[in-house]
Amino acid sequence: MSSRREAYARKLDLARGCVEIGHGGGGRAMAQLIEELFLAAFDNDWLRAQDDCARLTVPTGRLVMATDSHVVSPLFFPGGDIGCLSVHGTLNDVAMAGARPLYLAAGFILEEGFPLADLKRIVESMARAARDAEVPIVTGDTKVVERGKGDGVFITTTGIGVIPAGVDISANRARPGDAVLLSGSLGEHGMAVLAQRENLSFDAPIESDSAALHGLVATMVTAVPDIHCLRDPTRGGLSSALNEIARQSGVGMRLREAAIPVKEPVRALCEFLGLDPLYVANEGKLLAICPAEAADTLLAAMRAHPLGREATLIGEVVADPHGFVEMETVFGGRRLVDWLSGEQLPRIC
C-alpha cells in the first residue's frame, strides 16, 4: 500500500477538497479516494486485497441477505447521519429474521462538488457503526454524478447473516392469541430528521434512535427461540409494520394506546405538525410477536438489554379475516389504525 501512495502527486485535501468527476472514473483519482478515505476508515483484510469482490467464509445453515438504499435529507441530524444510518438500517433488516449479521457491502453515489470533509465525516461514522456492531464492510463501489444531478451522497448497503438453528421468524407466523411487544418509544428518528430539516428547535432536543438491533435480537431468541415475528417499524412507522404482518399472517391486531410509549417532545412536535406518532419512522426499535405464554419471559429479556429497557406489551393478535389493526384509545373507544396513505415524511432514511 505504501508504494501506491508514493505514486500520487499529493495527498487528498480532505479538509478543503471536493468530490470530482474523476473520483468515479476508475483511474488514479478514484484509486486515491478509495485508498486514502474508504480503506483508511473501513480497514480490514478483505478490503486490503483491493479486488472487485470479497471472498467470504460463511457457516453452514440458512443465510439471510438484505439490501437498503439511504437518501436521508439532511445528511446530518441529531443522533446520527446517513453513514451510521446506512449501517444500522441494513443490519436491522438482517436481524429481523433472527439472524446474526456477518458482512456488509456499501455502494456510494457521490455528487460532483460534495465537500471531502463531509464525506470523510460520513465514512468515519459508517466505520464506527460497523466496528461497534462487529460486522465488517468487506466490499463496495463508488460512482460520481455531475454537479446538480445528485443530492450530495446516496448510500446503498447490503448485509449477509446466518440464522441460528431452531429459529423460524417470519411476518407470516403471527397467530390469534399471540402477544405484541414493542422495544421502546416511537417516532424519535423521523421527528429528529424533520426538526433538523425545518430548523425547528426545542428545550428538549429530539435525537434519532438509530441503532443496530442484532444484539438485542440475539438476547431475545436465546430467551424465546419460538418468536413468531420481528419487524423494525421504519418508514410508515408502527401502523404500517403491524398492517404488513396482519396481511401476511391473515390475522387482526388489537392495540392499547395507553401502553404505547411516546416521549413528550415527540408527542408535542407531532401535535404541532398534525402528525400521528404511530406513522412516524423509527430506526432503533422493533416489534416482536410471540406466543402469549412466552410474553413475560421475552419482555424480561428485552428489558435486560440496553436497547430494550422501555419494552412493553402493547396488544395482542386476534382472529380477523379482514386483517384490521384496531386500537383501544385512552378514552375507552376504538379506532382503526390503517396503513399510511402516501408519504408522510419523505427522505427520512
mmCIF file of C-alpha atoms in Angstrom:
data_model
loop_
_atom_site.group_PDB
_atom_site.id
_atom_site.type_symbol
_atom_site.label_atom_id
_atom_site.label_comp_id
_atom_site.label_asym_id
_atom_site.label_seq_id
_atom_site.Cartn_x
_atom_site.Cartn_y
_atom_site.Cartn_z
ATOM 1 C CA MET A 1 0.000 0.000 0.000
ATOM 2 C CA SER A 2 2.851 2.366 0.794
ATOM 3 C CA SER A 3 4.309 2.087 -2.743
ATOM 4 C CA ARG A 4 0.929 3.111 -4.260
ATOM 5 C CA ARG A 5 0.669 6.162 -2.070
ATOM 6 C CA GLU A 6 4.014 7.358 -3.365
ATOM 7 C CA ALA A 7 2.547 7.321 -6.892
ATOM 8 C CA TYR A 8 0.160 10.209 -6.072
ATOM 9 C CA ALA A 9 1.471 13.718 -6.637
ATOM 10 C CA ARG A 10 -0.085 14.888 -3.358
ATOM 11 C CA LYS A 11 -2.469 13.604 -0.727
ATOM 12 C CA LEU A 12 -6.200 14.267 -0.941
ATOM 13 C CA ASP A 13 -7.177 17.592 0.587
ATOM 14 C CA LEU A 14 -9.769 16.123 2.950
ATOM 15 C CA ALA A 15 -10.228 19.452 4.721
ATOM 16 C CA ARG A 16 -10.941 21.745 1.752
ATOM 17 C CA GLY A 17 -11.267 19.496 -1.323
ATOM 18 C CA CYS A 18 -14.422 18.381 -3.129
ATOM 19 C CA VAL A 19 -15.589 15.298 -4.971
ATOM 20 C CA GLU A 20 -14.547 15.497 -8.625
ATOM 21 C CA ILE A 21 -15.868 13.593 -11.628
ATOM 22 C CA GLY A 22 -12.528 11.782 -11.825
ATOM 23 C CA HIS A 23 -13.125 10.255 -8.380
ATOM 24 C CA GLY A 24 -15.636 7.921 -10.023
ATOM 25 C CA GLY A 25 -13.797 7.390 -13.281
ATOM 26 C CA GLY A 26 -11.934 4.203 -12.458
ATOM 27 C CA GLY A 27 -8.477 5.811 -12.761
ATOM 28 C CA ARG A 28 -5.807 7.178 -10.457
ATOM 29 C CA ALA A 29 -8.115 9.719 -8.766
ATOM 30 C CA MET A 30 -10.617 7.032 -7.837
ATOM 31 C CA ALA A 31 -7.882 4.735 -6.550
ATOM 32 C CA GLN A 32 -6.573 7.553 -4.370
ATOM 33 C CA LEU A 33 -10.055 8.340 -2.997
ATOM 34 C CA ILE A 34 -10.623 4.687 -2.146
ATOM 35 C CA GLU A 35 -7.201 4.239 -0.598
ATOM 36 C CA GLU A 36 -6.944 7.447 1.419
ATOM 37 C CA LEU A 37 -10.592 7.680 2.524
ATOM 38 C CA PHE A 38 -12.552 4.421 2.365
ATOM 39 C CA LEU A 39 -9.703 1.967 3.040
ATOM 40 C CA ALA A 40 -8.333 4.140 5.799
ATOM 41 C CA ALA A 41 -11.730 4.152 7.568
ATOM 42 C CA PHE A 42 -13.030 0.616 6.886
ATOM 43 C CA ASP A 43 -9.628 -1.092 7.058
ATOM 44 C CA ASN A 44 -9.787 -4.926 7.044
ATOM 45 C CA ASP A 45 -8.166 -7.885 5.225
ATOM 46 C CA TRP A 46 -10.934 -8.175 2.609
ATOM 47 C CA LEU A 47 -10.635 -4.552 1.510
ATOM 48 C CA ARG A 48 -6.849 -4.551 1.621
ATOM 49 C CA ALA A 49 -6.890 -7.209 -1.128
ATOM 50 C CA GLN A 50 -8.424 -4.466 -3.353
ATOM 51 C CA ASP A 51 -10.284 -6.967 -5.539
ATOM 52 C CA ASP A 52 -13.681 -6.265 -7.084
ATOM 53 C CA CYS A 53 -15.227 -8.824 -4.743
ATOM 54 C CA ALA A 54 -14.722 -10.254 -1.248
ATOM 55 C CA ARG A 55 -14.047 -13.940 -0.640
ATOM 56 C CA LEU A 56 -16.041 -14.815 2.455
ATOM 57 C CA THR A 57 -16.144 -17.734 4.829
ATOM 58 C CA VAL A 58 -19.712 -18.441 5.900
ATOM 59 C CA PRO A 59 -21.042 -21.082 8.287
ATOM 60 C CA THR A 60 -23.397 -23.793 7.090
ATOM 61 C CA GLY A 61 -27.087 -23.190 7.604
ATOM 62 C CA ARG A 62 -29.649 -20.643 6.430
ATOM 63 C CA LEU A 63 -28.223 -17.390 5.129
ATOM 64 C CA VAL A 64 -30.051 -14.054 5.077
ATOM 65 C CA MET A 65 -29.271 -11.249 2.627
ATOM 66 C CA ALA A 66 -30.848 -7.771 2.736
ATOM 67 C CA THR A 67 -30.153 -4.536 0.869
ATOM 68 C CA ASP A 68 -31.262 -0.990 1.604
ATOM 69 C CA SER A 69 -30.668 2.411 -0.031
ATOM 70 C CA HIS A 70 -30.345 5.578 2.059
ATOM 71 C CA VAL A 71 -31.295 9.029 0.745
ATOM 72 C CA VAL A 72 -31.988 10.863 4.018
ATOM 73 C CA SER A 73 -32.087 14.674 3.951
ATOM 74 C CA PRO A 74 -30.375 16.394 5.705
ATOM 75 C CA LEU A 75 -27.307 14.142 5.747
ATOM 76 C CA PHE A 76 -26.511 15.051 9.368
ATOM 77 C CA PHE A 77 -29.150 15.188 12.098
ATOM 78 C CA PRO A 78 -29.266 14.991 15.921
ATOM 79 C CA GLY A 79 -28.306 11.474 16.977
ATOM 80 C CA GLY A 80 -26.850 10.344 13.662
ATOM 81 C CA ASP A 81 -26.115 10.831 9.976
ATOM 82 C CA ILE A 82 -26.501 8.982 6.694
ATOM 83 C CA GLY A 83 -23.332 6.985 7.452
ATOM 84 C CA CYS A 84 -24.349 5.230 10.667
ATOM 85 C CA LEU A 85 -27.939 5.033 9.390
ATOM 86 C CA SER A 86 -26.819 3.065 6.328
ATOM 87 C CA VAL A 87 -25.122 0.514 8.581
ATOM 88 C CA HIS A 88 -27.874 0.251 11.190
ATOM 89 C CA GLY A 89 -30.716 0.041 8.669
ATOM 90 C CA THR A 90 -29.323 -2.964 6.818
ATOM 91 C CA LEU A 91 -28.075 -4.761 9.929
ATOM 92 C CA ASN A 92 -31.585 -4.452 11.352
ATOM 93 C CA ASP A 93 -33.177 -5.860 8.200
ATOM 94 C CA VAL A 94 -30.935 -8.919 8.568
ATOM 95 C CA ALA A 95 -31.592 -9.159 12.306
ATOM 96 C CA MET A 96 -35.393 -9.149 11.864
ATOM 97 C CA ALA A 97 -35.081 -12.721 10.569
ATOM 98 C CA GLY A 98 -33.425 -13.622 13.878
ATOM 99 C CA ALA A 99 -30.086 -13.762 12.040
ATOM 100 C CA ARG A 100 -26.583 -12.842 13.180
ATOM 101 C CA PRO A 101 -25.138 -10.339 10.648
ATOM 102 C CA LEU A 102 -21.733 -11.338 9.260
ATOM 103 C CA TYR A 103 -20.695 -8.946 6.483
ATOM 104 C CA LEU A 104 -21.695 -5.668 4.832
ATOM 105 C CA ALA A 105 -21.163 -4.228 1.340
ATOM 106 C CA ALA A 106 -21.502 -0.498 0.618
ATOM 107 C CA GLY A 107 -22.178 1.425 -2.599
ATOM 108 C CA PHE A 108 -21.774 5.218 -2.821
ATOM 109 C CA ILE A 109 -23.256 7.652 -5.348
ATOM 110 C CA LEU A 110 -21.463 10.965 -4.875
ATOM 111 C CA GLU A 111 -22.296 14.338 -6.425
ATOM 112 C CA GLU A 112 -19.523 16.339 -8.049
ATOM 113 C CA GLY A 113 -18.561 19.222 -5.748
ATOM 114 C CA PHE A 114 -19.531 17.499 -2.483
ATOM 115 C CA PRO A 115 -17.021 18.510 0.226
ATOM 116 C CA LEU A 116 -14.495 15.797 1.016
ATOM 117 C CA ALA A 117 -14.571 16.875 4.661
ATOM 118 C CA ASP A 118 -18.270 15.949 4.867
ATOM 119 C CA LEU A 119 -17.644 12.686 3.013
ATOM 120 C CA LYS A 120 -14.850 11.858 5.473
ATOM 121 C CA ARG A 121 -17.212 12.544 8.381
ATOM 122 C CA ILE A 122 -19.846 10.226 6.869
ATOM 123 C CA VAL A 123 -17.371 7.443 6.089
ATOM 124 C CA GLU A 124 -15.876 7.586 9.578
ATOM 125 C CA SER A 125 -19.382 7.379 11.059
ATOM 126 C CA MET A 126 -20.056 4.274 8.956
ATOM 127 C CA ALA A 127 -16.766 2.729 10.049
ATOM 128 C CA ARG A 128 -17.533 3.415 13.709
ATOM 129 C CA ALA A 129 -21.021 1.914 13.422
ATOM 130 C CA ALA A 130 -19.667 -1.200 11.686
ATOM 131 C CA ARG A 131 -16.909 -1.647 14.269
ATOM 132 C CA ASP A 132 -19.351 -1.217 17.162
ATOM 133 C CA ALA A 133 -21.633 -3.822 15.558
ATOM 134 C CA GLU A 134 -18.634 -6.124 14.881
ATOM 135 C CA VAL A 135 -19.731 -6.507 11.251
ATOM 136 C CA PRO A 136 -17.023 -5.551 8.705
ATOM 137 C CA ILE A 137 -17.648 -3.687 5.445
ATOM 138 C CA VAL A 138 -15.900 -6.071 3.050
ATOM 139 C CA THR A 139 -16.569 -4.691 -0.430
ATOM 140 C CA GLY A 140 -18.064 -1.640 -2.093
ATOM 141 C CA ASP A 141 -18.450 0.626 -5.093
ATOM 142 C CA THR A 142 -18.174 4.354 -5.818
ATOM 143 C CA LYS A 143 -19.792 6.362 -8.593
ATOM 144 C CA VAL A 144 -19.796 10.138 -9.157
ATOM 145 C CA VAL A 145 -22.637 12.030 -10.888
ATOM 146 C CA GLU A 146 -22.358 15.519 -12.338
ATOM 147 C CA ARG A 147 -22.989 18.599 -10.237
ATOM 148 C CA GLY A 148 -26.733 19.190 -9.794
ATOM 149 C CA LYS A 149 -27.673 15.599 -10.684
ATOM 150 C CA GLY A 150 -27.485 14.156 -7.179
ATOM 151 C CA ASP A 151 -28.028 15.387 -3.661
ATOM 152 C CA GLY A 152 -24.603 15.066 -2.084
ATOM 153 C CA VAL A 153 -24.427 11.410 -1.104
ATOM 154 C CA PHE A 154 -26.634 8.357 -1.540
ATOM 155 C CA ILE A 155 -25.532 5.092 0.102
ATOM 156 C CA THR A 156 -26.717 1.535 -0.554
ATOM 157 C CA THR A 157 -25.670 -1.204 1.845
ATOM 158 C CA THR A 158 -26.136 -4.969 1.603
ATOM 159 C CA GLY A 159 -25.843 -7.332 4.547
ATOM 160 C CA ILE A 160 -25.382 -11.091 4.896
ATOM 161 C CA GLY A 161 -26.164 -13.051 8.046
ATOM 162 C CA VAL A 162 -26.900 -16.539 9.303
ATOM 163 C CA ILE A 163 -29.999 -17.776 11.165
ATOM 164 C CA PRO A 164 -29.344 -19.895 14.275
ATOM 165 C CA ALA A 165 -30.701 -23.459 14.241
ATOM 166 C CA GLY A 166 -34.224 -23.724 15.638
ATOM 167 C CA VAL A 167 -35.201 -20.122 14.844
ATOM 168 C CA ASP A 168 -38.079 -19.536 12.375
ATOM 169 C CA ILE A 169 -39.133 -15.876 12.347
ATOM 170 C CA SER A 170 -41.365 -14.510 9.591
ATOM 171 C CA ALA A 171 -44.161 -11.974 9.164
ATOM 172 C CA ASN A 172 -46.492 -14.831 8.160
ATOM 173 C CA ARG A 173 -46.283 -16.578 11.557
ATOM 174 C CA ALA A 174 -48.497 -14.349 13.759
ATOM 175 C CA ARG A 175 -51.324 -16.392 15.294
ATOM 176 C CA PRO A 176 -54.517 -15.387 17.196
ATOM 177 C CA GLY A 177 -53.719 -15.130 20.884
ATOM 178 C CA ASP A 178 -50.067 -14.090 20.321
ATOM 179 C CA ALA A 179 -48.665 -11.153 22.291
ATOM 180 C CA VAL A 180 -47.429 -7.965 20.566
ATOM 181 C CA LEU A 181 -44.364 -6.356 22.201
ATOM 182 C CA LEU A 182 -42.581 -3.081 21.388
ATOM 183 C CA SER A 183 -38.951 -2.423 22.396
ATOM 184 C CA GLY A 184 -39.302 1.288 23.181
ATOM 185 C CA SER A 185 -40.737 4.722 22.447
ATOM 186 C CA LEU A 186 -41.878 5.770 18.968
ATOM 187 C CA GLY A 187 -41.085 8.490 16.494
ATOM 188 C CA GLU A 188 -37.686 9.818 17.558
ATOM 189 C CA HIS A 189 -35.852 9.252 14.266
ATOM 190 C CA GLY A 190 -38.495 10.740 11.999
ATOM 191 C CA MET A 191 -39.052 13.755 14.224
ATOM 192 C CA ALA A 192 -35.296 14.367 14.684
ATOM 193 C CA VAL A 193 -34.766 14.446 10.901
ATOM 194 C CA LEU A 194 -37.829 16.612 10.313
ATOM 195 C CA ALA A 195 -36.882 19.085 13.069
ATOM 196 C CA GLN A 196 -33.379 19.440 11.596
ATOM 197 C CA ARG A 197 -34.772 19.850 8.072
ATOM 198 C CA GLU A 198 -37.235 22.532 9.138
ATOM 199 C CA ASN A 199 -34.776 24.199 11.553
ATOM 200 C CA LEU A 200 -37.112 23.680 14.499
ATOM 201 C CA SER A 201 -35.575 23.928 17.979
ATOM 202 C CA PHE A 202 -36.891 22.794 21.362
ATOM 203 C CA ASP A 203 -35.934 22.998 25.002
ATOM 204 C CA ALA A 204 -35.524 19.205 24.938
ATOM 205 C CA PRO A 205 -33.937 18.362 21.552
ATOM 206 C CA ILE A 206 -35.163 15.196 19.872
ATOM 207 C CA GLU A 207 -32.405 12.774 18.822
ATOM 208 C CA SER A 208 -32.652 9.910 16.362
ATOM 209 C CA ASP A 209 -32.855 6.429 17.906
ATOM 210 C CA SER A 210 -30.664 4.988 15.118
ATOM 211 C CA ALA A 211 -29.044 1.799 16.460
ATOM 212 C CA ALA A 212 -28.060 -1.734 15.459
ATOM 213 C CA LEU A 213 -30.560 -4.178 16.958
ATOM 214 C CA HIS A 214 -28.916 -7.556 16.307
ATOM 215 C CA GLY A 215 -27.515 -7.747 19.844
ATOM 216 C CA LEU A 216 -30.988 -7.253 21.282
ATOM 217 C CA VAL A 217 -32.384 -9.835 18.856
ATOM 218 C CA ALA A 218 -29.716 -12.376 19.875
ATOM 219 C CA THR A 219 -30.718 -11.909 23.518
ATOM 220 C CA MET A 220 -34.381 -12.348 22.609
ATOM 221 C CA VAL A 221 -34.011 -15.540 20.537
ATOM 222 C CA THR A 222 -31.852 -17.062 23.260
ATOM 223 C CA ALA A 223 -34.623 -16.436 25.802
ATOM 224 C CA VAL A 224 -37.526 -17.363 23.489
ATOM 225 C CA PRO A 225 -36.452 -19.292 20.357
ATOM 226 C CA ASP A 226 -40.104 -19.548 19.266
ATOM 227 C CA ILE A 227 -40.548 -15.839 18.473
ATOM 228 C CA HIS A 228 -43.045 -15.768 15.607
ATOM 229 C CA CYS A 229 -42.421 -12.318 14.053
ATOM 230 C CA LEU A 230 -39.927 -9.466 14.286
ATOM 231 C CA ARG A 231 -40.154 -6.162 12.399
ATOM 232 C CA ASP A 232 -38.395 -2.803 12.741
ATOM 233 C CA PRO A 233 -41.038 -0.089 12.260
ATOM 234 C CA THR A 234 -39.117 2.225 9.923
ATOM 235 C CA ARG A 235 -40.901 4.013 7.049
ATOM 236 C CA GLY A 236 -44.627 4.028 7.764
ATOM 237 C CA GLY A 237 -43.948 3.517 11.479
ATOM 238 C CA LEU A 238 -45.725 1.145 13.839
ATOM 239 C CA SER A 239 -49.009 1.261 11.907
ATOM 240 C CA SER A 240 -47.549 0.062 8.607
ATOM 241 C CA ALA A 241 -45.421 -2.623 10.272
ATOM 242 C CA LEU A 242 -48.442 -4.112 12.055
ATOM 243 C CA ASN A 243 -50.643 -3.888 8.970
ATOM 244 C CA GLU A 244 -47.960 -5.699 6.943
ATOM 245 C CA ILE A 245 -47.784 -8.518 9.498
ATOM 246 C CA ALA A 246 -51.588 -8.721 9.752
ATOM 247 C CA ARG A 247 -51.911 -9.042 5.984
ATOM 248 C CA GLN A 248 -49.120 -11.619 5.629
ATOM 249 C CA SER A 249 -50.415 -13.744 8.525
ATOM 250 C CA GLY A 250 -54.149 -13.346 7.777
ATOM 251 C CA VAL A 251 -54.947 -12.077 11.290
ATOM 252 C CA GLY A 252 -56.020 -8.870 13.059
ATOM 253 C CA MET A 253 -54.320 -6.836 15.787
ATOM 254 C CA ARG A 254 -55.756 -5.233 18.921
ATOM 255 C CA LEU A 255 -53.585 -2.479 20.492
ATOM 256 C CA ARG A 256 -53.857 -0.452 23.710
ATOM 257 C CA GLU A 257 -52.981 3.205 23.173
ATOM 258 C CA ALA A 258 -52.086 3.731 26.832
ATOM 259 C CA ALA A 259 -49.375 1.051 26.581
ATOM 260 C CA ILE A 260 -47.597 2.570 23.540
ATOM 261 C CA PRO A 261 -44.673 4.743 24.708
ATOM 262 C CA VAL A 262 -44.115 8.144 23.045
ATOM 263 C CA LYS A 263 -41.714 10.658 24.615
ATOM 264 C CA GLU A 264 -43.245 14.021 25.395
ATOM 265 C CA PRO A 265 -41.078 16.108 22.969
ATOM 266 C CA VAL A 266 -42.035 13.751 20.133
ATOM 267 C CA ARG A 267 -45.700 13.881 21.092
ATOM 268 C CA ALA A 268 -45.595 17.692 21.283
ATOM 269 C CA LEU A 269 -43.923 18.072 17.883
ATOM 270 C CA CYS A 270 -46.356 15.620 16.309
ATOM 271 C CA GLU A 271 -49.287 17.599 17.701
ATOM 272 C CA PHE A 272 -47.712 20.842 16.463
ATOM 273 C CA LEU A 273 -47.326 19.453 12.943
ATOM 274 C CA GLY A 274 -50.549 17.442 12.888
ATOM 275 C CA LEU A 275 -48.781 14.071 12.689
ATOM 276 C CA ASP A 276 -49.596 10.745 14.347
ATOM 277 C CA PRO A 277 -46.579 9.110 16.116
ATOM 278 C CA LEU A 278 -47.870 5.699 15.029
ATOM 279 C CA TYR A 279 -46.922 6.617 11.442
ATOM 280 C CA VAL A 280 -43.524 8.201 12.133
ATOM 281 C CA ALA A 281 -40.325 6.281 11.275
ATOM 282 C CA ASN A 282 -38.022 4.676 13.833
ATOM 283 C CA GLU A 283 -34.501 3.314 13.281
ATOM 284 C CA GLY A 284 -33.714 1.676 16.620
ATOM 285 C CA LYS A 285 -36.927 -0.031 17.706
ATOM 286 C CA LEU A 286 -38.512 -3.390 16.963
ATOM 287 C CA LEU A 287 -41.835 -5.185 17.207
ATOM 288 C CA ALA A 288 -41.946 -8.759 18.451
ATOM 289 C CA ILE A 289 -44.847 -11.207 18.273
ATOM 290 C CA CYS A 290 -44.650 -14.385 20.324
ATOM 291 C CA PRO A 291 -46.923 -16.980 21.965
ATOM 292 C CA ALA A 292 -48.813 -15.389 24.885
ATOM 293 C CA GLU A 293 -47.300 -17.809 27.385
ATOM 294 C CA ALA A 294 -43.770 -16.646 26.414
ATOM 295 C CA ALA A 295 -44.524 -12.894 26.626
ATOM 296 C CA ASP A 296 -43.300 -12.352 30.191
ATOM 297 C CA THR A 297 -40.035 -14.199 29.502
ATOM 298 C CA LEU A 298 -39.431 -12.262 26.301
ATOM 299 C CA LEU A 299 -40.313 -8.943 27.919
ATOM 300 C CA ALA A 300 -37.836 -9.592 30.744
ATOM 301 C CA ALA A 301 -35.083 -10.467 28.248
ATOM 302 C CA MET A 302 -35.756 -7.292 26.234
ATOM 303 C CA ARG A 303 -35.729 -5.080 29.331
ATOM 304 C CA ALA A 304 -32.387 -6.560 30.392
ATOM 305 C CA HIS A 305 -30.769 -5.226 27.184
ATOM 306 C CA PRO A 306 -29.830 -1.516 26.876
ATOM 307 C CA LEU A 307 -31.875 -1.143 23.675
ATOM 308 C CA GLY A 308 -34.968 -2.775 25.166
ATOM 309 C CA ARG A 309 -35.193 -1.136 28.587
ATOM 310 C CA GLU A 310 -38.531 0.508 27.684
ATOM 311 C CA ALA A 311 -40.026 -2.664 26.201
ATOM 312 C CA THR A 312 -43.717 -3.104 26.799
ATOM 313 C CA LEU A 313 -46.670 -5.295 25.884
ATOM 314 C CA ILE A 314 -48.846 -3.187 23.577
ATOM 315 C CA GLY A 315 -51.530 -5.616 22.422
ATOM 316 C CA GLU A 316 -52.416 -9.000 21.024
ATOM 317 C CA VAL A 317 -53.110 -10.790 17.768
ATOM 318 C CA VAL A 318 -56.774 -11.608 17.120
ATOM 319 C CA ALA A 319 -58.682 -13.679 14.600
ATOM 320 C CA ASP A 320 -59.916 -11.329 11.865
ATOM 321 C CA PRO A 321 -60.255 -12.336 8.203
ATOM 322 C CA HIS A 322 -60.222 -8.632 7.246
ATOM 323 C CA GLY A 323 -56.779 -8.116 8.819
ATOM 324 C CA PHE A 324 -57.771 -4.932 10.655
ATOM 325 C CA VAL A 325 -55.431 -3.295 13.186
ATOM 326 C CA GLU A 326 -57.568 -1.644 15.887
ATOM 327 C CA MET A 327 -56.603 0.363 18.942
ATOM 328 C CA GLU A 328 -58.378 0.880 22.230
ATOM 329 C CA THR A 329 -57.927 4.599 22.901
ATOM 330 C CA VAL A 330 -57.086 6.167 26.260
ATOM 331 C CA PHE A 331 -60.730 7.303 26.387
ATOM 332 C CA GLY A 332 -62.058 3.759 26.110
ATOM 333 C CA GLY A 333 -63.143 3.944 22.489
ATOM 334 C CA ARG A 334 -61.747 2.112 19.481
ATOM 335 C CA ARG A 335 -60.256 3.358 16.254
ATOM 336 C CA LEU A 336 -58.833 1.760 13.162
ATOM 337 C CA VAL A 337 -55.054 2.015 12.698
ATOM 338 C CA ASP A 338 -54.904 1.939 8.928
ATOM 339 C CA TRP A 339 -51.986 1.818 6.503
ATOM 340 C CA LEU A 340 -50.069 5.015 5.893
ATOM 341 C CA SER A 341 -51.583 6.725 2.861
ATOM 342 C CA GLY A 342 -48.928 8.274 0.612
ATOM 343 C CA GLU A 343 -45.627 9.563 2.035
ATOM 344 C CA GLN A 344 -45.998 11.352 5.376
ATOM 345 C CA LEU A 345 -42.329 12.273 5.792
ATOM 346 C CA PRO A 346 -40.195 11.824 2.658
ATOM 347 C CA ARG A 347 -36.461 11.137 2.823
ATOM 348 C CA ILE A 348 -36.164 10.258 6.487
ATOM 349 C CA CYS A 349 -33.963 7.177 5.846
#
